[in-house]
Coordinates of C-alpha atoms and ligand atoms in Angstrom, one line a residue:
X14 CA 9.6 8.0 -5.9
X15 CA 6.7 9.8 -4.4
X16 CA 3.9 11.3 -6.6
X17 CA 0.1 12.9 -5.8
X18 CA -3.1 11.7 -7.3
X19 CA -6.6 12.8 -7.4
X20 CA -8.6 10.5 -6.6
X21 CA -11.8 9.9 -4.0
X22 CA -9.9 7.1 -1.6
X23 CA -6.6 5.3 -1.8
X24 CA -8.0 1.8 -3.6
X25 CA -9.5 4.4 -6.3
X26 CA -5.3 4.7 -6.6
X27 CA -4.9 1.8 -8.1
X28 CA -7.4 2.6 -11.0
X29 CA -6.5 5.7 -12.2
X30 CA -2.7 4.4 -12.2
X31 CA -4.2 2.2 -14.8
X32 CA -6.5 4.5 -16.3
X33 CA -3.8 6.5 -17.6
X34 CA -1.9 3.3 -19.0
X35 CA 0.4 1.3 -16.5
X36 CA -0.3 -2.3 -16.8
X37 CA -1.8 -3.7 -13.7
X38 CA 1.2 -6.1 -12.5
X39 CA 3.5 -3.1 -13.1
X40 CA 1.4 -1.8 -10.4
X41 CA 1.4 -4.5 -8.0
X42 CA 4.6 -5.1 -7.7
X43 CA 5.9 -1.5 -7.6
X44 CA 3.0 0.6 -5.4
X45 CA 4.4 0.2 -2.2
X46 CA 0.9 2.0 -0.1
X47 CA -0.9 5.1 -0.8
X48 CA -2.0 7.7 2.4
X49 CA -5.5 9.6 1.2
X50 CA -5.7 12.9 3.2
X51 CA -8.3 15.5 3.4
X52 CA -7.7 17.9 5.9
X53 CA -10.6 19.6 7.5
X54 CA -10.5 22.6 10.1
X55 CA -9.5 22.1 14.5
X56 CA -11.8 23.6 17.3
X57 CA -10.7 27.1 19.0
X58 CA -9.3 25.6 21.8
X59 CA -10.0 28.4 23.6
X60 CA -13.7 28.5 22.8
X61 CA -14.7 25.3 22.0
X62 CA -17.5 24.2 24.4
X63 CA -19.6 20.7 24.9
X64 CA -21.8 20.2 22.3
X65 CA -25.3 17.4 23.2
X66 CA -27.6 16.2 21.0
X67 CA -26.9 17.7 16.9
X68 CA -25.8 14.3 15.7
X69 CA -27.9 13.7 12.9
X70 CA -30.1 10.5 12.6
X71 CA -27.9 9.3 9.1
X72 CA -24.6 9.0 10.9
X73 CA -25.4 8.5 14.9
X74 CA -24.1 5.0 14.3
X75 CA -20.5 6.1 14.7
X76 CA -21.6 8.3 17.7
X77 CA -22.8 7.0 20.1
X78 CA -21.7 8.7 23.2
X79 CA -22.7 11.6 22.2
X80 CA -21.8 13.3 25.2
X81 CA -18.2 14.4 24.4
X82 CA -19.0 16.4 21.3
X83 CA -17.5 20.4 21.5
X84 CA -18.5 22.7 19.4
X85 CA -16.9 26.1 18.4
X86 CA -18.8 29.2 19.7
X87 CA -15.5 31.9 17.9
X88 CA -13.4 34.7 20.0
X89 CA -10.7 37.2 19.5
X90 CA -8.3 33.6 19.2
X91 CA -10.0 31.9 15.4
X92 CA -11.8 36.4 15.0
X93 CA -15.2 34.3 15.9
X94 CA -14.7 31.6 13.7
X95 CA -14.3 28.3 16.5
X96 CA -11.7 27.0 14.2
X97 CA -8.3 27.5 14.3
X98 CA -5.4 25.3 12.6
X99 CA -6.5 21.7 10.6
X100 CA -5.8 18.6 10.8
X101 CA -6.0 15.6 8.7
X102 CA -7.9 12.7 8.2
X103 CA -6.2 9.9 5.8
X104 CA -6.8 6.7 5.0
X105 CA -3.1 4.5 4.6
X106 CA -3.5 2.0 2.1
X107 CA -0.5 -0.2 2.7
X108 CA 0.9 -3.1 0.2
X109 CA 1.0 -6.4 1.3
X110 CA 0.8 -10.2 0.1
X111 CA -3.0 -9.7 -0.7
X112 CA -3.4 -6.5 -1.8
X113 CA -0.6 -6.7 -4.5
X114 CA -2.6 -10.4 -5.6
X115 CA -5.3 -8.5 -6.1
X116 CA -4.1 -5.1 -8.1
X117 CA -1.9 -7.6 -10.2
X118 CA -5.8 -9.6 -11.1
X119 CA -7.5 -6.3 -12.4
X120 CA -9.8 -6.4 -8.9
X121 CA -12.3 -3.9 -8.5
X122 CA -11.6 -0.8 -5.9
X123 CA -13.9 -3.0 -3.8
X124 CA -11.9 -5.3 -2.9
X125 CA -8.3 -4.0 -3.0
X126 CA -10.2 -1.5 -0.8
X127 CA -11.0 -5.1 1.5
X128 CA -8.2 -6.4 1.5
X129 CA -6.0 -3.0 2.3
X130 CA -8.9 -3.3 5.4
X131 CA -8.4 -6.5 6.2
X132 CA -5.0 -5.7 7.2
X133 CA -5.8 -2.9 9.8
X134 CA -6.5 -0.1 7.0
X135 CA -8.8 2.6 8.5
X136 CA -11.2 4.6 6.5
X137 CA -10.9 8.2 5.7
X138 CA -14.2 8.5 6.9
X139 CA -13.1 6.8 10.5
X140 CA -10.2 8.6 10.8
X141 CA -12.7 11.4 10.8
X142 CA -15.2 10.1 12.7
X143 CA -12.2 9.4 15.4
X144 CA -11.3 13.5 15.0
X145 CA -14.0 14.3 16.2
X146 CA -14.9 11.7 19.0
X147 CA -11.6 13.1 20.1
X148 CA -13.3 16.9 20.2
X149 CA -10.9 18.4 18.1
X150 CA -13.4 19.0 15.3
X151 CA -17.4 19.4 14.7
X152 CA -19.8 16.8 13.0
X153 CA -20.6 20.1 10.9
X154 CA -16.9 20.6 9.2
X155 CA -16.6 16.1 8.9
X156 CA -19.6 16.3 7.2
X157 CA -18.4 19.6 4.4
X158 CA -15.5 17.0 4.3
X159 CA -16.5 13.7 3.5
X160 CA -19.6 12.2 2.5
X161 CA -20.5 9.4 5.0
X162 CA -20.7 5.8 3.7
X163 CA -23.8 5.5 2.0
X164 CA -24.2 1.7 2.5
X165 CA -23.3 0.4 6.6
X166 CA -22.2 -2.9 6.4
X167 CA -18.9 -1.6 4.4
X168 CA -18.2 0.5 7.1
X169 CA -19.4 -1.1 10.1
X170 CA -18.2 -4.5 9.3
X171 CA -14.3 -3.3 10.4
X172 CA -15.9 -1.9 13.7
X173 CA -15.7 1.6 13.0
X174 CA -16.8 3.4 16.4
X175 CA -15.5 1.0 19.3
X176 CA -12.3 1.3 17.2
X177 CA -12.0 4.8 17.3
X178 CA -10.9 5.5 21.4
X179 CA -8.7 2.3 21.3
X180 CA -6.5 3.4 18.2
X181 CA -4.6 5.2 19.8
X182 CA -3.4 7.5 15.7
X183 CA -4.1 10.5 17.0
X184 CA 0.2 11.0 15.7
X185 CA -0.1 9.5 12.0
X186 CA -2.2 13.0 11.6
X187 CA 1.2 15.0 12.8
X188 CA 2.7 13.3 10.1
X189 CA 0.5 13.9 6.8
X190 CA 0.3 17.5 8.2
X191 CA 3.0 18.8 8.3
X192 CA 3.9 17.6 4.8
X193 CA 1.1 18.1 2.3
X194 CA -0.7 21.1 4.4
X195 CA 1.6 23.6 3.0
X196 CA 0.6 23.3 -0.7
X197 CA -3.0 22.9 0.7
X198 CA -5.5 25.6 -0.4
X199 CA -5.9 27.1 2.5
X200 CA -9.2 26.2 4.8
X201 CA -9.3 29.4 7.3
X202 CA -13.0 30.5 7.4
X203 CA -16.2 29.3 6.7
X204 CA -16.4 31.1 2.9
X205 CA -13.8 28.3 1.7
X206 CA -15.7 24.8 2.1
X207 CA -18.4 26.7 -1.1
X208 CA -16.2 27.0 -3.7
X209 CA -14.6 23.1 -3.1
X210 CA -18.3 22.1 -3.1
X211 CA -20.2 21.0 -5.8
X212 CA -23.9 22.8 -5.9
X213 CA -25.1 18.6 -7.2
X214 CA -24.1 15.5 -5.1
X215 CA -22.6 13.1 -5.6
X216 CA -21.7 9.8 -4.7
X217 CA -17.7 11.0 -4.3
X218 CA -16.8 13.4 -1.0
X219 CA -17.3 16.7 -2.4
X220 CA -14.0 18.2 -2.1
X221 CA -12.6 16.5 -4.8
X222 CA -9.1 18.5 -5.3
X223 CA -7.7 19.0 -2.3
X224 CA -6.4 15.3 -1.3
X225 CA -2.9 14.2 -1.6
X226 CA -1.3 10.4 -1.6
X227 CA 1.7 9.1 -1.6
X228 CA 4.1 6.7 -1.4
X229 CA 5.0 5.5 2.1
X230 CA 7.6 3.1 3.8
X231 CA 6.9 -0.3 2.6
X232 CA 6.8 -2.2 6.0
X233 CA 6.9 -6.4 5.7
X234 CA 2.9 -7.2 5.9
X235 CA 2.3 -8.6 9.7
X236 CA 0.5 -11.8 8.7
X237 CA 2.6 -14.9 7.7
X238 CA 3.5 -14.2 3.6
X239 CA 3.9 -16.0 0.4
X240 CA 6.9 -16.8 -0.1
X241 CA 8.2 -14.4 -3.2
X242 CA 10.1 -15.6 -5.3
X243 CA 11.6 -13.4 -8.5
X244 CA 12.2 -15.2 -12.1
X245 CA 14.6 -13.9 -13.9
X246 CA 14.1 -15.3 -17.6
X247 CA 14.1 -14.1 -21.4
X248 CA 13.0 -17.0 -22.6
X249 CA 8.9 -16.0 -21.6
X250 CA 7.3 -19.5 -22.1
X251 CA 9.7 -21.0 -19.6
X252 CA 9.4 -18.1 -18.0
X253 CA 5.3 -18.8 -18.1
X254 CA 6.0 -22.4 -17.0
X255 CA 8.0 -21.4 -13.8
X256 CA 5.2 -18.7 -12.8
X257 CA 2.6 -21.6 -13.1
X258 CA 3.8 -23.6 -11.6
X259 CA 5.6 -21.9 -8.4
X260 CA 2.1 -19.8 -8.3
X261 CA -0.2 -23.6 -7.9
X262 CA 2.6 -24.0 -5.3
X263 CA 1.3 -21.1 -3.6
X264 CA 4.5 -18.4 -4.1
X265 CA 3.7 -14.5 -5.2
X266 CA 5.9 -14.8 -8.8
X267 CA 7.4 -11.9 -10.0
X268 CA 9.2 -11.7 -13.4
X269 CA 12.5 -9.9 -14.6
X270 CA 13.1 -10.7 -18.0
X271 CA 16.9 -9.5 -18.7
X272 CA 19.4 -8.0 -15.7
X273 CA 18.9 -5.0 -15.5
X274 CA 15.6 -5.4 -14.7
X275 CA 16.2 -7.3 -12.2
X276 CA 18.5 -5.8 -10.3
X277 CA 16.4 -3.2 -10.0
X278 CA 13.0 -5.7 -9.1
X279 CA 15.5 -7.1 -6.5
X280 CA 15.5 -4.0 -4.8
X281 CA 12.0 -3.0 -5.6
X282 CA 10.2 -5.8 -4.2
X283 CA 12.7 -8.0 -2.1
X284 CA 12.0 -10.9 -2.6
X285 CA 13.1 -14.3 -0.7
X286 CA 14.3 -16.5 -4.0
X287 CA 15.8 -15.5 -7.0
X288 CA 15.7 -18.0 -10.2
X289 CA 18.3 -16.3 -12.5
X290 CA 19.3 -17.8 -15.9
X291 CA 22.7 -17.3 -17.1
X292 CA 22.1 -16.2 -20.5
X293 CA 20.8 -12.6 -20.6
X294 CA 20.4 -9.6 -22.6
X295 CA 22.3 -6.6 -21.2
X296 CA 23.6 -8.2 -17.7
X297 CA 24.1 -11.7 -18.1
X298 CA 23.4 -14.4 -14.2
X299 CA 27.5 -14.0 -14.0
X300 CA 27.1 -10.1 -14.0
X301 CA 24.0 -10.4 -11.6
X302 CA 25.3 -11.9 -9.1
X303 CA 28.5 -9.9 -8.8
X304 CA 25.6 -7.5 -8.0
X305 CA 24.0 -8.8 -5.6
X306 CA 26.6 -10.5 -3.8
X307 CA 28.2 -6.9 -3.4
X308 CA 26.0 -5.6 -1.2
X309 CA 24.8 -5.9 2.1
X310 CA 21.2 -5.9 1.5
X311 CA 21.5 -9.1 -0.9
X312 CA 24.8 -10.7 0.1
X313 CA 22.6 -13.8 1.5
X314 CA 19.7 -13.2 -0.6
X315 CA 19.3 -17.2 -1.9
X316 CA 19.4 -17.7 -5.6
X317 CA 18.7 -21.0 -7.7
X318 CA 20.4 -20.7 -10.6
X319 CA 19.4 -21.5 -14.8
X320 CA 22.4 -23.9 -16.3
X321 CA 22.4 -24.4 -20.2
X322 CA 22.8 -28.5 -20.3
X323 CA 26.7 -29.5 -21.4
X324 CA 27.8 -26.3 -19.5
X325 CA 29.4 -28.3 -17.2
X326 CA 32.5 -24.7 -16.9
X327 CA 29.2 -23.0 -16.0
X328 CA 28.0 -25.3 -12.9
X329 CA 31.3 -24.3 -11.2
X330 CA 31.8 -20.5 -11.8
X331 CA 28.3 -20.4 -10.5
X332 CA 29.1 -21.5 -7.6
X333 CA 32.5 -19.3 -7.4
X334 CA 30.2 -16.1 -8.2
X335 CA 27.7 -16.8 -4.8
X336 CA 24.9 -19.0 -6.4
X337 CA 23.3 -20.5 -3.8
X338 CA 22.3 -23.5 -6.0
X339 CA 21.3 -24.3 -10.0
X340 CA 18.5 -26.4 -12.1
X341 CA 20.4 -27.1 -15.7
X342 CA 18.1 -26.9 -18.4
X343 CA 15.4 -28.3 -18.6
X344 CA 14.4 -29.8 -15.5
X345 CA 11.0 -30.9 -15.0
X346 CA 9.2 -28.4 -12.2
X347 CA 9.4 -30.7 -9.2
X348 CA 13.0 -30.0 -9.6
X349 CA 13.0 -26.6 -9.0
X350 CA 10.3 -26.6 -6.3
X351 CA 12.2 -29.3 -4.5
X352 CA 15.4 -26.7 -4.8
X353 CA 13.2 -23.6 -3.8
X354 CA 11.9 -25.4 -1.1
X355 CA 14.9 -26.7 0.7
X356 CA 17.0 -23.3 0.4
X357 CA 14.3 -21.4 1.7
X358 CA 14.2 -23.8 4.9
X359 CA 17.2 -23.4 4.7
X360 CA 16.3 -19.2 5.7
X361 CA 13.6 -19.4 7.3
X362 CA 16.4 -21.9 10.2
X363 CA 19.4 -20.3 9.5
X364 CA 18.2 -16.4 10.3
X365 CA 18.5 -14.6 14.3
Ligands
ZN17 ZN1 -12.3 30.9 19.8

């Protein structure tokens, strides 16, 4: 599902979703990513010229080499405005384990931002700075559309300016501009900004209505990620106990209370392993297993089935249905974690 929201930056969309009543753990489980975007006017290529020494002091640290900056002069190609066309600046927040954990833990926007930045998220401001440094737009345009970060440490910590010349991201804005430029308010002339800029200075960027957010393709986190386990169990107390145990061992744990939700969650979360109770509302464990084994994407997903004590038949049947292993209730926590570790090790070894 793709959706748009109006917020100041990508991470704030999480708190916006919480504000409209969605539980944080559901956001953590469902959110794949957020693209924050704003549009800036592009310098007219026919009449732009080099411009030196016009960087305001408060943003000088992002422009150590002022000589490469341009300004628009105005010509017939651009109706004397100096600008022609638009470009998108963006901030791409991708969900990863740490981002999910902080969202689920109701942590602040800043903390979510920090986690995303640690895995490479670049802010709207940094994206804008890069476009200025590449001569595609101007400092004036940058400051019209975005507020300069107030706190230097919040941005410089992840080395904004030097990275702009090396990160090789010009291809990224093209994608975004092609998807959402059409629905944006036109920004072809200097008169438009006045209507979008509020009279008072907020800490928030002035152009509050122009941005759009989209969910993006899920991408595997680049760093070695904690293993993700989905617990499918309708008894909440047992689920809790298992969750606590596995979280203490460093697993990222998701929960499902019935078989239908379980299949949904498996599609959305692509867990590394599933712990599956047999007795479930709506769709029982056999049904879940059949579905999983019938589909290529989940055919080899490790599944540990929880069977009831004294039901030897089910112990045989679960293997026929494709269970990787089983545990008979009641079981000890260590028995569960030992089986999980063993299955995940086996999976890791058999991976190409
Ligand atoms: Zn021109």
